[in-house]
mmCIF file of C-alpha atoms and ligand atoms in Angstrom:
data_model
loop_
_atom_site.group_PDB
_atom_site.id
_atom_site.type_symbol
_atom_site.label_atom_id
_atom_site.label_comp_id
_atom_site.label_asym_id
_atom_site.label_seq_id
_atom_site.Cartn_x
_atom_site.Cartn_y
_atom_site.Cartn_z
ATOM 1 C CA MET A 162 1.146 -21.248 -10.952
ATOM 2 C CA GLY A 163 -0.726 -20.504 -7.741
ATOM 3 C CA PHE A 164 -2.105 -23.303 -5.602
ATOM 4 C CA ASN A 165 -0.361 -26.630 -5.648
ATOM 5 C CA ASP A 166 -2.623 -29.390 -4.334
ATOM 6 C CA ASN A 167 -0.802 -32.390 -5.787
ATOM 7 C CA ASP A 168 2.277 -32.548 -3.768
ATOM 8 C CA LYS A 169 2.247 -33.877 -0.243
ATOM 9 C CA GLU A 170 3.104 -30.328 0.692
ATOM 10 C CA ARG A 171 0.067 -28.182 -0.198
ATOM 11 C CA ALA A 172 1.205 -24.700 -1.041
ATOM 12 C CA PHE A 173 0.370 -21.427 -2.568
ATOM 13 C CA ILE A 174 3.166 -19.867 -4.446
ATOM 14 C CA GLU A 175 3.160 -16.380 -5.961
ATOM 15 C CA TRP A 176 5.533 -16.382 -8.967
ATOM 16 C CA TYR A 177 7.332 -13.195 -9.686
ATOM 17 C CA PRO A 178 9.305 -12.420 -12.814
ATOM 18 C CA ARG A 179 12.597 -14.420 -13.338
ATOM 19 C CA GLY A 180 11.101 -17.468 -11.615
ATOM 20 C CA TYR A 181 11.253 -16.000 -8.063
ATOM 21 C CA GLY A 182 8.536 -17.329 -5.795
ATOM 22 C CA VAL A 183 7.013 -16.486 -2.381
ATOM 23 C CA GLY A 184 5.083 -19.336 -1.000
ATOM 24 C CA PHE A 185 3.025 -20.454 1.994
ATOM 25 C CA LYS A 186 2.120 -23.870 3.186
ATOM 26 C CA ILE A 187 -1.599 -24.227 3.150
ATOM 27 C CA LYS A 188 -3.819 -25.817 5.720
ATOM 28 C CA GLU A 189 -7.092 -25.216 4.005
ATOM 29 C CA ARG A 190 -8.203 -23.611 0.704
ATOM 30 C CA LEU A 191 -11.260 -21.706 1.847
ATOM 31 C CA PHE A 192 -12.691 -20.509 -1.479
ATOM 32 C CA GLU A 193 -12.160 -18.938 -4.780
ATOM 33 C CA ILE A 194 -14.507 -16.451 -6.488
ATOM 34 C CA GLN A 195 -14.511 -14.345 -9.647
ATOM 35 C CA THR A 196 -15.448 -10.862 -8.703
ATOM 36 C CA LYS A 197 -16.457 -8.239 -11.241
ATOM 37 C CA TYR A 198 -12.759 -7.279 -11.505
ATOM 38 C CA GLN A 199 -10.521 -10.102 -10.438
ATOM 39 C CA ARG A 200 -10.080 -13.624 -9.086
ATOM 40 C CA LEU A 201 -10.183 -13.690 -5.347
ATOM 41 C CA GLU A 202 -8.750 -16.642 -3.311
ATOM 42 C CA LEU A 203 -8.730 -17.067 0.394
ATOM 43 C CA TYR A 204 -6.503 -19.644 2.274
ATOM 44 C CA GLU A 205 -5.710 -20.702 5.727
ATOM 45 C CA THR A 206 -1.963 -20.908 5.914
ATOM 46 C CA GLU A 207 0.111 -23.035 8.354
ATOM 47 C CA GLY A 208 1.871 -20.194 10.071
ATOM 48 C CA PHE A 209 0.567 -16.766 9.018
ATOM 49 C CA GLY A 210 -3.199 -16.992 9.414
ATOM 50 C CA LYS A 211 -5.421 -16.294 6.390
ATOM 51 C CA LEU A 212 -4.030 -15.354 3.067
ATOM 52 C CA LEU A 213 -5.789 -13.096 0.664
ATOM 53 C CA VAL A 214 -4.859 -13.452 -3.100
ATOM 54 C CA LEU A 215 -6.087 -11.386 -6.067
ATOM 55 C CA ASP A 216 -5.266 -12.489 -9.567
ATOM 56 C CA ASP A 217 -2.502 -14.761 -8.304
ATOM 57 C CA THR A 218 -0.836 -12.038 -6.262
ATOM 58 C CA VAL A 219 -0.512 -12.032 -2.501
ATOM 59 C CA GLN A 220 -2.347 -9.146 -1.009
ATOM 60 C CA LEU A 221 -1.778 -9.941 2.655
ATOM 61 C CA VAL A 222 -1.368 -12.483 5.341
ATOM 62 C CA GLU A 223 -3.165 -11.914 8.572
ATOM 63 C CA ILE A 224 -0.120 -12.332 10.717
ATOM 64 C CA GLY A 225 2.312 -9.717 9.498
ATOM 65 C CA GLU A 226 0.103 -7.469 7.392
ATOM 66 C CA GLU A 227 1.068 -4.556 9.662
ATOM 67 C CA SER A 228 4.530 -4.765 8.043
ATOM 68 C CA TYR A 229 2.892 -3.323 4.951
ATOM 69 C CA HIS A 230 0.197 -1.079 6.316
ATOM 70 C CA GLU A 231 2.415 0.686 8.916
ATOM 71 C CA PRO A 232 5.148 1.857 6.540
ATOM 72 C CA LEU A 233 2.499 2.793 4.014
ATOM 73 C CA VAL A 234 0.559 5.017 6.436
ATOM 74 C CA HIS A 235 2.599 6.474 9.292
ATOM 75 C CA PRO A 236 5.710 7.961 7.737
ATOM 76 C CA VAL A 237 3.572 10.296 5.511
ATOM 77 C CA MET A 238 1.055 10.988 8.274
ATOM 78 C CA LEU A 239 3.831 11.946 10.682
ATOM 79 C CA ALA A 240 5.689 14.113 8.131
ATOM 80 C CA HIS A 241 2.601 16.183 7.596
ATOM 81 C CA PRO A 242 2.245 18.933 10.275
ATOM 82 C CA ASN A 243 -1.533 18.372 10.808
ATOM 83 C CA PRO A 244 -3.182 15.739 8.554
ATOM 84 C CA LYS A 245 -6.998 16.185 8.826
ATOM 85 C CA LYS A 246 -8.268 14.906 5.546
ATOM 86 C CA VAL A 247 -6.986 11.704 4.035
ATOM 87 C CA LEU A 248 -7.774 9.919 0.833
ATOM 88 C CA ILE A 249 -7.143 6.260 0.321
ATOM 89 C CA ILE A 250 -7.285 4.721 -3.186
ATOM 90 C CA GLY A 251 -7.672 0.928 -3.055
ATOM 91 C CA GLY A 252 -7.059 -0.715 0.308
ATOM 92 C CA GLY A 253 -10.428 -2.690 0.246
ATOM 93 C CA ASP A 254 -9.278 -4.892 3.137
ATOM 94 C CA GLY A 255 -9.446 -1.845 5.524
ATOM 95 C CA GLY A 256 -5.928 -2.191 6.898
ATOM 96 C CA THR A 257 -4.818 1.182 5.553
ATOM 97 C CA LEU A 258 -7.911 2.845 6.788
ATOM 98 C CA ARG A 259 -7.399 1.259 10.212
ATOM 99 C CA GLU A 260 -3.830 2.740 10.397
ATOM 100 C CA VAL A 261 -4.953 6.203 9.180
ATOM 101 C CA LEU A 262 -7.651 6.401 11.859
ATOM 102 C CA LYS A 263 -5.099 5.827 14.599
ATOM 103 C CA HIS A 264 -4.168 9.389 14.080
ATOM 104 C CA ASN A 265 -6.361 11.665 16.162
ATOM 105 C CA THR A 266 -5.651 14.704 13.895
ATOM 106 C CA VAL A 267 -7.833 12.941 11.240
ATOM 107 C CA GLU A 268 -11.334 14.343 10.868
ATOM 108 C CA LYS A 269 -12.226 12.526 7.646
ATOM 109 C CA ALA A 270 -10.788 9.555 5.750
ATOM 110 C CA VAL A 271 -12.341 8.671 2.398
ATOM 111 C CA MET A 272 -11.507 5.274 0.933
ATOM 112 C CA VAL A 273 -12.290 4.621 -2.724
ATOM 113 C CA GLU A 274 -12.143 0.903 -3.673
ATOM 114 C CA ILE A 275 -13.178 -0.356 -6.998
ATOM 115 C CA ASP A 276 -14.107 -3.942 -6.016
ATOM 116 C CA ASP A 277 -16.776 -4.280 -3.325
ATOM 117 C CA ALA A 278 -16.106 -8.008 -3.101
ATOM 118 C CA VAL A 279 -12.771 -7.311 -1.519
ATOM 119 C CA ILE A 280 -14.498 -5.176 1.098
ATOM 120 C CA GLU A 281 -17.125 -7.806 1.801
ATOM 121 C CA VAL A 282 -14.740 -10.803 1.960
ATOM 122 C CA SER A 283 -12.431 -8.864 4.237
ATOM 123 C CA LYS A 284 -15.241 -7.841 6.645
ATOM 124 C CA LEU A 285 -16.675 -11.406 6.701
ATOM 125 C CA TYR A 286 -13.499 -13.439 7.028
ATOM 126 C CA LEU A 287 -10.549 -11.286 7.900
ATOM 127 C CA ASN A 288 -11.406 -8.382 10.272
ATOM 128 C CA ILE A 289 -8.204 -6.531 9.164
ATOM 129 C CA ASP A 290 -10.135 -3.254 9.566
ATOM 130 C CA ARG A 291 -10.766 -3.953 13.304
ATOM 131 C CA GLY A 292 -13.729 -1.673 13.313
ATOM 132 C CA ALA A 293 -12.354 1.062 11.029
ATOM 133 C CA PHE A 294 -15.284 0.689 8.565
ATOM 134 C CA GLU A 295 -17.657 1.691 11.327
ATOM 135 C CA ASP A 296 -15.661 4.691 12.440
ATOM 136 C CA SER A 297 -17.703 7.935 11.982
ATOM 137 C CA ARG A 298 -14.668 9.656 10.371
ATOM 138 C CA ALA A 299 -14.606 7.011 7.625
ATOM 139 C CA GLU A 300 -16.348 7.355 4.201
ATOM 140 C CA VAL A 301 -16.180 4.266 1.962
ATOM 141 C CA ILE A 302 -16.877 4.749 -1.709
ATOM 142 C CA VAL A 303 -17.039 1.763 -4.057
ATOM 143 C CA GLY A 304 -15.725 3.196 -7.327
ATOM 144 C CA ASP A 305 -12.803 3.711 -9.730
ATOM 145 C CA GLY A 306 -10.103 5.743 -7.976
ATOM 146 C CA VAL A 307 -8.753 7.013 -11.299
ATOM 147 C CA GLU A 308 -12.146 8.608 -12.068
ATOM 148 C CA TYR A 309 -12.723 9.817 -8.526
ATOM 149 C CA ILE A 310 -9.432 11.733 -8.361
ATOM 150 C CA LYS A 311 -10.094 13.286 -11.823
ATOM 151 C CA ASN A 312 -13.327 14.857 -10.624
ATOM 152 C CA VAL A 313 -12.954 15.450 -6.898
ATOM 153 C CA GLU A 314 -13.253 19.049 -5.739
ATOM 154 C CA GLU A 315 -12.358 18.424 -2.128
ATOM 155 C CA LYS A 316 -8.711 18.814 -1.141
ATOM 156 C CA PHE A 317 -6.764 16.315 1.030
ATOM 157 C CA ASP A 318 -3.684 16.594 3.251
ATOM 158 C CA VAL A 319 -2.448 13.002 2.580
ATOM 159 C CA ILE A 320 -3.367 10.666 -0.344
ATOM 160 C CA ILE A 321 -2.481 7.030 -0.026
ATOM 161 C CA ILE A 322 -2.399 4.674 -2.953
ATOM 162 C CA ASP A 323 -2.854 1.011 -1.708
ATOM 163 C CA SER A 324 -3.041 -0.509 -5.120
ATOM 164 C CA THR A 325 -1.971 -3.786 -6.805
ATOM 165 C CA ASP A 326 1.350 -3.842 -8.634
ATOM 166 C CA PRO A 327 2.705 -1.434 -11.328
ATOM 167 C CA VAL A 328 1.974 -4.098 -13.834
ATOM 168 C CA GLY A 329 -1.481 -5.102 -15.247
ATOM 169 C CA PRO A 330 -4.781 -3.390 -14.477
ATOM 170 C CA ALA A 331 -3.362 -0.901 -11.898
ATOM 171 C CA LYS A 332 -0.805 0.522 -14.383
ATOM 172 C CA MET A 333 -2.855 3.729 -14.780
ATOM 173 C CA LEU A 334 -2.254 4.411 -11.056
ATOM 174 C CA PHE A 335 1.483 4.916 -11.856
ATOM 175 C CA SER A 336 1.056 7.355 -14.723
ATOM 176 C CA GLU A 337 1.936 11.079 -14.987
ATOM 177 C CA GLU A 338 -1.718 11.878 -15.768
ATOM 178 C CA PHE A 339 -2.899 10.211 -12.546
ATOM 179 C CA TYR A 340 -0.125 11.876 -10.429
ATOM 180 C CA ARG A 341 -1.242 15.249 -11.788
ATOM 181 C CA ASN A 342 -4.746 14.602 -10.622
ATOM 182 C CA VAL A 343 -3.407 13.479 -7.259
ATOM 183 C CA TYR A 344 -1.231 16.687 -7.080
ATOM 184 C CA ASN A 345 -4.349 18.843 -7.712
ATOM 185 C CA ALA A 346 -6.387 16.950 -5.118
ATOM 186 C CA LEU A 347 -3.831 17.767 -2.392
ATOM 187 C CA ASN A 348 -4.034 20.911 -0.300
ATOM 188 C CA GLU A 349 -1.258 23.452 -0.840
ATOM 189 C CA LYS A 350 0.861 21.399 1.445
ATOM 190 C CA GLY A 351 0.455 17.675 1.208
ATOM 191 C CA LEU A 352 1.941 14.249 0.681
ATOM 192 C CA MET A 353 1.071 11.239 -1.424
ATOM 193 C CA ILE A 354 2.496 7.667 -1.111
ATOM 194 C CA THR A 355 2.192 4.723 -3.263
ATOM 195 C CA GLN A 356 3.505 1.182 -2.989
ATOM 196 C CA ALA A 357 5.818 0.511 -5.931
ATOM 197 C CA GLY A 358 6.619 -3.147 -6.047
ATOM 198 C CA SER A 359 9.585 -5.416 -5.317
ATOM 199 C CA VAL A 360 12.867 -3.613 -5.319
ATOM 200 C CA TYR A 361 14.760 -6.093 -7.486
ATOM 201 C CA LEU A 362 11.915 -7.811 -9.372
ATOM 202 C CA PHE A 363 10.021 -4.703 -10.528
ATOM 203 C CA THR A 364 12.972 -2.388 -10.795
ATOM 204 C CA ASN A 365 12.016 -1.011 -14.153
ATOM 205 C CA GLU A 366 8.497 -0.303 -13.138
ATOM 206 C CA LEU A 367 9.759 1.373 -9.979
ATOM 207 C CA LEU A 368 12.061 3.604 -12.098
ATOM 208 C CA ASP A 369 9.284 4.452 -14.380
ATOM 209 C CA ALA A 370 6.962 5.403 -11.599
ATOM 210 C CA HIS A 371 9.715 7.477 -10.010
ATOM 211 C CA ARG A 372 10.332 9.311 -13.232
ATOM 212 C CA GLU A 373 6.624 10.022 -13.692
ATOM 213 C CA MET A 374 6.290 11.331 -10.117
ATOM 214 C CA LYS A 375 9.310 13.540 -10.544
ATOM 215 C CA LYS A 376 7.552 15.301 -13.449
ATOM 216 C CA VAL A 377 4.666 16.244 -11.180
ATOM 217 C CA PHE A 378 5.654 16.617 -7.420
ATOM 218 C CA ASP A 379 7.862 19.236 -5.865
ATOM 219 C CA ARG A 380 9.965 16.520 -4.312
ATOM 220 C CA VAL A 381 10.003 12.750 -4.561
ATOM 221 C CA TYR A 382 11.352 10.371 -1.960
ATOM 222 C CA TYR A 383 12.028 6.655 -2.160
ATOM 223 C CA PHE A 384 12.218 4.193 0.589
ATOM 224 C CA SER A 385 11.965 0.465 1.003
ATOM 225 C CA PHE A 386 10.745 -1.824 3.812
ATOM 226 C CA PRO A 387 10.753 -5.599 4.533
ATOM 227 C CA VAL A 388 7.142 -6.676 3.982
ATOM 228 C CA ILE A 389 5.969 -10.101 5.242
ATOM 229 C CA GLY A 390 4.447 -12.047 2.332
ATOM 230 C CA TYR A 391 5.947 -9.921 -0.519
ATOM 231 C CA ALA A 392 9.207 -10.300 -2.420
ATOM 232 C CA SER A 393 11.039 -7.929 -0.017
ATOM 233 C CA PRO A 394 12.411 -5.356 0.350
ATOM 234 C CA TRP A 395 9.282 -3.578 -1.010
ATOM 235 C CA SER A 396 9.386 -0.116 -2.608
ATOM 236 C CA PHE A 397 7.443 2.949 -1.578
ATOM 237 C CA LEU A 398 7.417 6.336 -3.423
ATOM 238 C CA VAL A 399 6.423 9.524 -1.694
ATOM 239 C CA GLY A 400 5.510 12.724 -3.499
ATOM 240 C CA VAL A 401 5.507 16.036 -1.744
ATOM 241 C CA LYS A 402 3.534 19.187 -2.637
ATOM 242 C CA GLY A 403 4.647 22.398 -0.964
ATOM 243 C CA ASN A 404 7.051 22.908 1.838
ATOM 244 C CA ILE A 405 7.341 19.622 3.678
ATOM 245 C CA ASP A 406 10.487 17.689 4.455
ATOM 246 C CA PHE A 407 9.634 13.934 4.448
ATOM 247 C CA THR A 408 12.966 13.100 6.241
ATOM 248 C CA LYS A 409 11.564 14.859 9.337
ATOM 249 C CA ILE A 410 8.540 13.521 11.329
ATOM 250 C CA ASN A 411 6.558 14.566 14.420
ATOM 251 C CA LEU A 412 7.754 12.187 17.122
ATOM 252 C CA LYS A 413 5.310 13.440 19.677
ATOM 253 C CA ARG A 414 2.338 12.349 17.650
ATOM 254 C CA ALA A 415 3.931 8.962 17.032
ATOM 255 C CA LYS A 416 3.737 8.103 20.731
ATOM 256 C CA SER A 417 0.156 6.972 20.802
ATOM 257 C CA LEU A 418 0.250 4.814 17.684
ATOM 258 C CA GLU A 419 1.370 1.452 19.076
ATOM 259 C CA LEU A 420 3.438 0.170 16.162
ATOM 260 C CA ALA A 421 5.252 -3.075 15.632
ATOM 261 C CA TYR A 422 7.268 -2.638 12.374
ATOM 262 C CA TYR A 423 7.828 1.028 11.366
ATOM 263 C CA ASP A 424 9.887 2.663 14.031
ATOM 264 C CA PRO A 425 9.344 6.503 14.078
ATOM 265 C CA GLU A 426 12.415 6.916 16.269
ATOM 266 C CA ARG A 427 14.460 5.415 13.521
ATOM 267 C CA HIS A 428 12.712 7.190 10.639
ATOM 268 C CA GLU A 429 16.022 7.837 8.856
ATOM 269 C CA THR A 430 16.602 4.081 8.432
ATOM 270 C CA LEU A 431 13.802 3.992 5.939
ATOM 271 C CA PHE A 432 16.167 5.551 3.362
ATOM 272 C CA GLN A 433 18.778 2.843 3.424
ATOM 273 C CA MET A 434 18.822 1.030 0.131
ATOM 274 C CA PRO A 435 21.033 -1.315 -1.929
ATOM 275 C CA LYS A 436 23.696 0.602 -3.716
ATOM 276 C CA TYR A 437 22.392 -0.385 -7.197
ATOM 277 C CA VAL A 438 19.005 1.115 -6.345
ATOM 278 C CA ARG A 439 20.510 4.431 -5.305
ATOM 279 C CA ASP A 440 22.660 4.457 -8.419
ATOM 280 C CA LEU A 441 19.573 3.773 -10.561
ATOM 281 C CA LEU A 442 17.395 6.341 -8.937
ATOM 282 C CA GLU A 443 20.075 9.002 -9.007
ATOM 283 C CA GLY A 444 20.785 8.245 -12.630
ATOM 284 C CA ALA A 445 17.124 8.345 -13.587
HETATM 285 N N1 LIG B 661 -1.979 -3.889 -1.759
HETATM 286 C C1 LIG B 661 -0.587 -4.012 -2.377
HETATM 287 C C2 LIG B 661 -0.409 -5.332 -3.011
HETATM 288 C C3 LIG B 661 0.895 -5.499 -3.674
HETATM 289 C C4 LIG B 661 1.313 -6.914 -3.530
HETATM 290 N N2 LIG B 661 2.034 -7.299 -4.654
HETATM 291 C C5 LIG B 661 2.411 -8.587 -4.893
HETATM 292 N N3 LIG B 661 2.239 -9.439 -3.931
HETATM 293 N N4 LIG B 661 2.986 -8.849 -5.928
HETATM 294 C C6 LIG B 661 -2.182 -4.844 -0.818
HETATM 295 C C7 LIG B 661 -3.491 -4.682 -0.074
HETATM 296 C C8 LIG B 661 -3.200 -4.560 1.300
HETATM 297 N N5 LIG B 661 -4.015 -3.486 1.895
#
């Protein structure tokens, strides 16, 4: 499990169910700490820059993290007619916040991260946020997103859940009760997105989340994207409140974003999926 220092090839491997692994050759193990909530490891990989690991699961590699943060943020931001207020739950490394703040419609972006150690390590060693934490539109709250969303009176246009997987401690973030609170925290028109795990290794968790979201949102969309560092393709679920068509985006606003992975001009390609996934989702 995890870091293998014995072989002549030093590697970090994340083991998924059914014995499927995603691994990186390691140049240097920088450190490991136990935070209040989880075990945090940082590595220097051979070909992907630094690697951030929480409780044995890969959170990001420096080279290629945009392949996760871009599809998580921009499709929903561009499908909304005028997203001014955005809430991020999780996302302690600041990558999601950074992408949200690229949109000049945004007046305020609140990020609620439970583990301040993730924020501190990211600021000190990673610089994924590229200054986003200092942006005057950003408000960073260290706290439990589940509690925050229950009590918040403010309304948001877009809510982004940048959590760990639909297994373990983050399970609550995939429940009907949580989605109801998210729905209530959206303005009368709004979108939420959550990452929903590996398409073929967390299929049941994905179907569960999809079913729970369908109980709450006016429309639910599924898409997948190849994410560097995860067992890809990776799943994303979008919940819509009110009259918004997530298959249509504002291409004019996309021009200034400077993207490398998500291609707004090919938005429709997001919805391609293996046949068995479509069969499962339509049968669900
Ligand atoms: N948050 C999503 C992590 C999910 C990765 N899962 C896994 N490797 N099994 C990542 C934090 C990036 N902002």
